[in-house]
PDB file of C-alpha atoms in Angstrom:
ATOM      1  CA  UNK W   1     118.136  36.556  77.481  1.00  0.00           C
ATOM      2  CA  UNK W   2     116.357  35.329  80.170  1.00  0.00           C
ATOM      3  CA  UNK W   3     115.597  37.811  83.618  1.00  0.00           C
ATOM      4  CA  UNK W   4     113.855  36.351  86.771  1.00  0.00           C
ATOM      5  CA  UNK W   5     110.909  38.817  88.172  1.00  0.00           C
ATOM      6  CA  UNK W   6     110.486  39.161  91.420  1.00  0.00           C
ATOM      7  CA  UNK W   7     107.395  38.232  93.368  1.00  0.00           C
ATOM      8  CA  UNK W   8     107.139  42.039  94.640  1.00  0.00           C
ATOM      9  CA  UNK W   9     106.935  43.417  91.125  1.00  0.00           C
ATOM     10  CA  UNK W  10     104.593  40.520  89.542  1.00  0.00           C
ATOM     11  CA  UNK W  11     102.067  41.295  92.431  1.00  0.00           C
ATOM     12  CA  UNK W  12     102.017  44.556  92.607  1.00  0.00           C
ATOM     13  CA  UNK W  13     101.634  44.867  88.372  1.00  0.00           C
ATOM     14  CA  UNK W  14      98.760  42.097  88.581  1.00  0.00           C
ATOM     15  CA  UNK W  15      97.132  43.629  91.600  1.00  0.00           C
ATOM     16  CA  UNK W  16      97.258  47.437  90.144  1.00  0.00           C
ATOM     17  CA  UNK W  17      95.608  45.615  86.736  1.00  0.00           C
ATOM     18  CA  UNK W  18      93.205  42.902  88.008  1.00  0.00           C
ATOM     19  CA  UNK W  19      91.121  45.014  90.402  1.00  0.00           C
ATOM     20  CA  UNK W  20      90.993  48.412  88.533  1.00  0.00           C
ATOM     21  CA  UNK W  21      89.853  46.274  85.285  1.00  0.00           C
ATOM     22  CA  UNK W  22      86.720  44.466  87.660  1.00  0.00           C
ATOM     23  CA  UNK W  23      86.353  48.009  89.247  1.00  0.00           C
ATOM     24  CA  UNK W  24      85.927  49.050  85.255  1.00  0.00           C
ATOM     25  CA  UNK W  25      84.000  46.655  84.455  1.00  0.00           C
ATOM     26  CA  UNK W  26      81.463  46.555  87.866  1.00  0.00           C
ATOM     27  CA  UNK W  27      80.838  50.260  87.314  1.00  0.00           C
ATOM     28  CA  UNK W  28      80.059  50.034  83.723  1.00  0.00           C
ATOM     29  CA  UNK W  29      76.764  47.924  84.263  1.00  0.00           C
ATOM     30  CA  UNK W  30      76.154  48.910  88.073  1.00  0.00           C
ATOM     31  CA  UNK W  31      77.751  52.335  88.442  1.00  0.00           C
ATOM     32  CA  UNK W  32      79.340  53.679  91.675  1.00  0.00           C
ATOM     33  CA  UNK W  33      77.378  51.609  94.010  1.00  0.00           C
ATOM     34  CA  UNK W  34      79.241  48.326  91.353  1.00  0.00           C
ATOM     35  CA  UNK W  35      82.561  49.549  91.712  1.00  0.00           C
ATOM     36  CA  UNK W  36      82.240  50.053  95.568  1.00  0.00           C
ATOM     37  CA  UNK W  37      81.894  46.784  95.766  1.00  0.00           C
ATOM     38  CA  UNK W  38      85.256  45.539  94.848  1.00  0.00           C
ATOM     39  CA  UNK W  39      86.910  47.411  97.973  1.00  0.00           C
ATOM     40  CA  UNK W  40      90.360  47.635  97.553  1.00  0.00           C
ATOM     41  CA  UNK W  41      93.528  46.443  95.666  1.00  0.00           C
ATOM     42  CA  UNK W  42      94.880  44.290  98.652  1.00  0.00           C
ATOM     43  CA  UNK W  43      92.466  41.388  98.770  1.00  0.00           C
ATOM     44  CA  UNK W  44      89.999  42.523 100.617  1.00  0.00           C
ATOM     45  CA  UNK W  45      87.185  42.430  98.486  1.00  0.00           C
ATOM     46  CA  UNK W  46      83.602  42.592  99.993  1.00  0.00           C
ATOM     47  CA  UNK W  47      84.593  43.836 103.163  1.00  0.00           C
ATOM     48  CA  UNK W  48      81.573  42.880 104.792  1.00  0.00           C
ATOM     49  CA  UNK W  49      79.829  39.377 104.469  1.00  0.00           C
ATOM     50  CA  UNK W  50      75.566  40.609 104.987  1.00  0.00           C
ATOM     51  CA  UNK W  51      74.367  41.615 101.000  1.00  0.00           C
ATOM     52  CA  UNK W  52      71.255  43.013 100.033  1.00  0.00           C
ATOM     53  CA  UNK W  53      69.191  41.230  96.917  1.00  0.00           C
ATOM     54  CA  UNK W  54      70.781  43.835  94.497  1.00  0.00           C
ATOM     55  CA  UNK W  55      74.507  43.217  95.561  1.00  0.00           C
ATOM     56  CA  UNK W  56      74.184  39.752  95.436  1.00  0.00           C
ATOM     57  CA  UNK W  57      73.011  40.024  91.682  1.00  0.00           C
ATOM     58  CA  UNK W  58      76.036  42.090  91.104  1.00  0.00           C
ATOM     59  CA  UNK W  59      78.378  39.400  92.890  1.00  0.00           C
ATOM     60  CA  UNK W  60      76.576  37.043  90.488  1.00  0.00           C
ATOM     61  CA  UNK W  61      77.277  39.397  87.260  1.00  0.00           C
ATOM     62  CA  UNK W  62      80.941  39.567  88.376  1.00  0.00           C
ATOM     63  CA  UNK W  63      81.433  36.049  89.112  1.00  0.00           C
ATOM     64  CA  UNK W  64      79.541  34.595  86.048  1.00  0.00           C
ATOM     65  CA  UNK W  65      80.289  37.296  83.235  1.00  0.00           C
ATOM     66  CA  UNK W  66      83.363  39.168  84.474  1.00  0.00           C
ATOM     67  CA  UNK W  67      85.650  36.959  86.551  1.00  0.00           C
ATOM     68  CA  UNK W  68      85.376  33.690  85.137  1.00  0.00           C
ATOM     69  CA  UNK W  69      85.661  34.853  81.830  1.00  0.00           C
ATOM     70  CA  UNK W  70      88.813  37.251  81.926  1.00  0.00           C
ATOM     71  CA  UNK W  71      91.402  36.417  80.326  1.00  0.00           C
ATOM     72  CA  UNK W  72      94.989  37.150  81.179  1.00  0.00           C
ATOM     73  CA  UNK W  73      98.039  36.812  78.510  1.00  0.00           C
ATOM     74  CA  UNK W  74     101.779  37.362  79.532  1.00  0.00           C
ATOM     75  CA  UNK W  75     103.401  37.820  75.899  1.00  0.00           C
ATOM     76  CA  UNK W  76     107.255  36.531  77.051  1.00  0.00           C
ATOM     77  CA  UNK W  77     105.651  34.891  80.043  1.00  0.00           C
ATOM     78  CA  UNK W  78     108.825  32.906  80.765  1.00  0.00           C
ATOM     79  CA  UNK W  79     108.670  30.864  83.252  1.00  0.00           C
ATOM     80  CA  UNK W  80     105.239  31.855  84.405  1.00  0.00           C
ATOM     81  CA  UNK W  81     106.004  33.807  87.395  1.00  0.00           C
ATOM     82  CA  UNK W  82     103.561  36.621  86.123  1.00  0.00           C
ATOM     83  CA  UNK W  83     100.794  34.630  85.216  1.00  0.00           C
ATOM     84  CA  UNK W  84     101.352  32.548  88.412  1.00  0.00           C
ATOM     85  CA  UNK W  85     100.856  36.129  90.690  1.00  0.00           C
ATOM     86  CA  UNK W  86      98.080  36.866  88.514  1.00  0.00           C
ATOM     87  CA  UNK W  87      96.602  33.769  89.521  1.00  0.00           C
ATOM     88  CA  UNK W  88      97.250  34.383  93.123  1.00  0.00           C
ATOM     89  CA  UNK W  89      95.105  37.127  93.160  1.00  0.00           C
ATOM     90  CA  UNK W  90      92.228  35.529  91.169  1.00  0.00           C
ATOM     91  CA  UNK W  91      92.407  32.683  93.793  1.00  0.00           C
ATOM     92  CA  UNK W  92      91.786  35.259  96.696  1.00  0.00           C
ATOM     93  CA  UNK W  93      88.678  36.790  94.372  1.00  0.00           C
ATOM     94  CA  UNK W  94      86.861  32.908  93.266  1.00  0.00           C
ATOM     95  CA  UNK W  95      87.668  32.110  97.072  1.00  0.00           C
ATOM     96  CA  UNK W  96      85.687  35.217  98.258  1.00  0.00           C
ATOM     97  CA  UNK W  97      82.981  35.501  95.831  1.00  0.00           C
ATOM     98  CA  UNK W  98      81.973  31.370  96.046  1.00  0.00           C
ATOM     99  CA  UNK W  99      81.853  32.124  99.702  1.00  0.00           C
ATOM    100  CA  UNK W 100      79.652  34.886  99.197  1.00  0.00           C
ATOM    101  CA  UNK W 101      77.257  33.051  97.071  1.00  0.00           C
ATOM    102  CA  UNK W 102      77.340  29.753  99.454  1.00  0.00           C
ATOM    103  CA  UNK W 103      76.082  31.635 101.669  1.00  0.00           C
ATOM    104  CA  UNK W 104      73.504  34.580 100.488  1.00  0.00           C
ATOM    105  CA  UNK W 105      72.041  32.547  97.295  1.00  0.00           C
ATOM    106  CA  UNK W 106      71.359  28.982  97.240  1.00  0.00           C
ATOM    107  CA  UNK W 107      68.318  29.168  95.124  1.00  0.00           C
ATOM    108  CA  UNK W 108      70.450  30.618  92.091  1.00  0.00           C
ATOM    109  CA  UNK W 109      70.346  27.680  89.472  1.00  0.00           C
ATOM    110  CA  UNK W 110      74.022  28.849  88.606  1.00  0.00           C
ATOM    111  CA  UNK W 111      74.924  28.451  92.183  1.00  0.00           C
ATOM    112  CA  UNK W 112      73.681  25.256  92.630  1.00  0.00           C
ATOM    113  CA  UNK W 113      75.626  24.077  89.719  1.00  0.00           C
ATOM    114  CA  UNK W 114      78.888  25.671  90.968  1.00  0.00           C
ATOM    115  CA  UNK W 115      78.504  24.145  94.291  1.00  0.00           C
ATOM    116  CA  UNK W 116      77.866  20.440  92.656  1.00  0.00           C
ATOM    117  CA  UNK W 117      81.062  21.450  90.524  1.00  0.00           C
ATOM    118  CA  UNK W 118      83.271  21.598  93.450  1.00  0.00           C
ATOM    119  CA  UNK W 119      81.772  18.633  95.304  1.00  0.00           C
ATOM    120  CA  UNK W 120      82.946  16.991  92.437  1.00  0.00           C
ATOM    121  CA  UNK W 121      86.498  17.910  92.989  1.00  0.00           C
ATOM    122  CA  UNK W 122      89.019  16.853  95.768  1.00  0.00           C
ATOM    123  CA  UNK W 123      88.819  19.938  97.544  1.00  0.00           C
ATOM    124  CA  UNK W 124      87.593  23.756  97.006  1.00  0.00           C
ATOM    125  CA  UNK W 125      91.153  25.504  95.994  1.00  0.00           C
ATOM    126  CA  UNK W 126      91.879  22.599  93.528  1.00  0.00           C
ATOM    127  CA  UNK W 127      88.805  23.229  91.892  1.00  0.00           C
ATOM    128  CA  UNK W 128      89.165  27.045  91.352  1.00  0.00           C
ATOM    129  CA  UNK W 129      93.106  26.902  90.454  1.00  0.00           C
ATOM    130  CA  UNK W 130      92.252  24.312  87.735  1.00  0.00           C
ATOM    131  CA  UNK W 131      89.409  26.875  86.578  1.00  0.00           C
ATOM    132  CA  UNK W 132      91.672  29.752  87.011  1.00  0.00           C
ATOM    133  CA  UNK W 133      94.589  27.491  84.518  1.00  0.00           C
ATOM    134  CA  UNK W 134      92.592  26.563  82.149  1.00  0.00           C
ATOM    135  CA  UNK W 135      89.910  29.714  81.194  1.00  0.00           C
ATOM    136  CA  UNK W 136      92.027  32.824  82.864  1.00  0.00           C
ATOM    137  CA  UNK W 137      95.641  32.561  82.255  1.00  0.00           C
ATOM    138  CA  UNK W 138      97.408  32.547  79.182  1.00  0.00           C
ATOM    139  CA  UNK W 139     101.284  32.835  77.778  1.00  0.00           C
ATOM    140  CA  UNK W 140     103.706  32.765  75.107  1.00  0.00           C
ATOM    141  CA  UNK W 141     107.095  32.283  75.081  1.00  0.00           C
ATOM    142  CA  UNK W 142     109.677  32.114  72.293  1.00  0.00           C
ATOM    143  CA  UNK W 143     111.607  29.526  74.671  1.00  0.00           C
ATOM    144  CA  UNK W 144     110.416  26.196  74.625  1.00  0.00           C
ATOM    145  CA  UNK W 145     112.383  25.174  77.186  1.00  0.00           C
ATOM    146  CA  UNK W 146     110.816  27.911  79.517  1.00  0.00           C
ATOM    147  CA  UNK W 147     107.219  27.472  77.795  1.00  0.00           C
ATOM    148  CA  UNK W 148     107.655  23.361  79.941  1.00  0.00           C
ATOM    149  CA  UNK W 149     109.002  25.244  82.660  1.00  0.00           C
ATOM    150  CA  UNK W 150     105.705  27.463  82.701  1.00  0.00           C
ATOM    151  CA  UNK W 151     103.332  24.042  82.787  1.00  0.00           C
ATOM    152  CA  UNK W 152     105.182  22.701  85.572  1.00  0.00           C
ATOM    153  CA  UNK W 153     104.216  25.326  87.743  1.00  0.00           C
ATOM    154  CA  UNK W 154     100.959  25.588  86.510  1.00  0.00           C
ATOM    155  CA  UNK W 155     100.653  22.310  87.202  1.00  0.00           C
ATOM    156  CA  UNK W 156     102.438  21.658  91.046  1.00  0.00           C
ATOM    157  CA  UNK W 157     100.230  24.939  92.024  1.00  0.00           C
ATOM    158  CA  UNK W 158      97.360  22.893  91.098  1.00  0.00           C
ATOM    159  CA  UNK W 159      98.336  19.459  92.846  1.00  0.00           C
ATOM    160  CA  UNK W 160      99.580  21.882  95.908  1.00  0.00           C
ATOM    161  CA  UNK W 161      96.095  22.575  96.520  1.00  0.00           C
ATOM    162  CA  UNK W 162      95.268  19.139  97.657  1.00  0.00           C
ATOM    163  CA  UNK W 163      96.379  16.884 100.290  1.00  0.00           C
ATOM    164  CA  UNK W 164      96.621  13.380  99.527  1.00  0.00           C
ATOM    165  CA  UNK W 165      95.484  12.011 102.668  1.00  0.00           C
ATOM    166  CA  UNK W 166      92.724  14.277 103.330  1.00  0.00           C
ATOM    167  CA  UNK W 167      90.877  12.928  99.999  1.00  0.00           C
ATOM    168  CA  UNK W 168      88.065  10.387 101.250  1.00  0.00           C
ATOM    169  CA  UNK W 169      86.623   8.554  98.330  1.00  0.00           C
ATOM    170  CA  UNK W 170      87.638  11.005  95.581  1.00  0.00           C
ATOM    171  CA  UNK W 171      90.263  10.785  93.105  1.00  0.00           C
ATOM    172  CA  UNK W 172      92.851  13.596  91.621  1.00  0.00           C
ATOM    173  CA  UNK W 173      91.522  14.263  88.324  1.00  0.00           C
ATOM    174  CA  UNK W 174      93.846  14.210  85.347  1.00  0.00           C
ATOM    175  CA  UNK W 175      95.662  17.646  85.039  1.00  0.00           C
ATOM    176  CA  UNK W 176      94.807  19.886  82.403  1.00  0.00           C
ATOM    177  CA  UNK W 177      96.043  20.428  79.092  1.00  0.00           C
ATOM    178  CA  UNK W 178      97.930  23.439  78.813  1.00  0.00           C
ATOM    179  CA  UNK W 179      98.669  23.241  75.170  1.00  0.00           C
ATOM    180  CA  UNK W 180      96.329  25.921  74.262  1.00  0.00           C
ATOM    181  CA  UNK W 181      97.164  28.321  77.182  1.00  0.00           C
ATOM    182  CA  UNK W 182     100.872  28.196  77.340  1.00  0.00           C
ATOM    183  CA  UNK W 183     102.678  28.459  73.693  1.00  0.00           C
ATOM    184  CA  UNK W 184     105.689  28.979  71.912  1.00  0.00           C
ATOM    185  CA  UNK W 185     106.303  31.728  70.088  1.00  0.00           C
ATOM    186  CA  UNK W 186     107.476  34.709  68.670  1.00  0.00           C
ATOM    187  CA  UNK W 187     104.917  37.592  70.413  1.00  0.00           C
ATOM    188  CA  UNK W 188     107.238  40.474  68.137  1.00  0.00           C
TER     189      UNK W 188
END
């Protein structure tokens, strides 16, 4: 059968998951002062917005080699609705941590390539959501019918991000295959 989770439950099981695994993962190659970083479960990550030469390499190393490469798989994903608070929260953490690096490191080769990345796009959040739909976030389904459902959503999240008549001179890219990140199938 199919069952409908609430937004409460998919945010609190993606919030108590995300940041504990990049707490994890922070403190394995920076110890304490890594994991301090990543300040709470409730968004507000880097609480402060001055970084010393050290924590900006960290941001880096959690940006380049943690974030952008985790990978997120709902096994009877439905209709997406985990996978879509999952992204959520990765939204709030590419936001932050492309902010931080705007700002404190504009020398980094890396961060002059991400910045030319999203001058490329229509605007900021469409870049990171298509980033976030196409590396991060992952499902299978045995419905098919709810497996379309799931792409949809992925999908009007990502053209909800921009606003057709604030776009001077750039166009809406084509949207992402999903066929590799959303599947049917049997996960038993």
């Amino acid at each position: 059968g199919a069952y409908y989770t609430p937004e409460e439950i998919t945010s609190y099981i993606s919030k108590n998951t995300i940041y504990p695994y990049l707490r994890d993962r922070m403190k394995e190659k920076f110890g304490e002062k890594g994991k301090k970083l990543i300040s709470d479960k409730d968004g507000n990550i880097f609480k402060r917005d001055d970084f010393d030469k050290d924590e900006i390499e960290m941001i880096k190393y959690l940006y380049f080699d943690v974030l952008s490469k985790i990978k997120i798989c709902d096994n009877a994903c439905g209709s997406g609705s985990f996978l879509i608070a999952a992204g959520k929260i990765l939204l709030k953490l590419y936001s932050r941590i492309i902010k931080i690096l705007e700002r404190n490191d504009k020398n980094d080769e890396r961060v002059l390539n991400l910045i030319d990345e999203i001058k490329k796009s229509p605007k900021r959040n469409y870049y990171i959501v298509k980033k976030i739909v196409t590396n991060n976030l992952y499902g299978l389904d045995i419905m098919d019918g709810a497996i379309e459902i799931a792409k949809l959503r992925f999908w009007l999240w990502l053209v909800s991000q921009v606003n057709p008549n604030e776009i001077e001179n750039k166009k809406i890219e084509t949207l992402p295959n999903l066929d590799f990140n959303l599947m049917v199938g049997n996960s038993l």
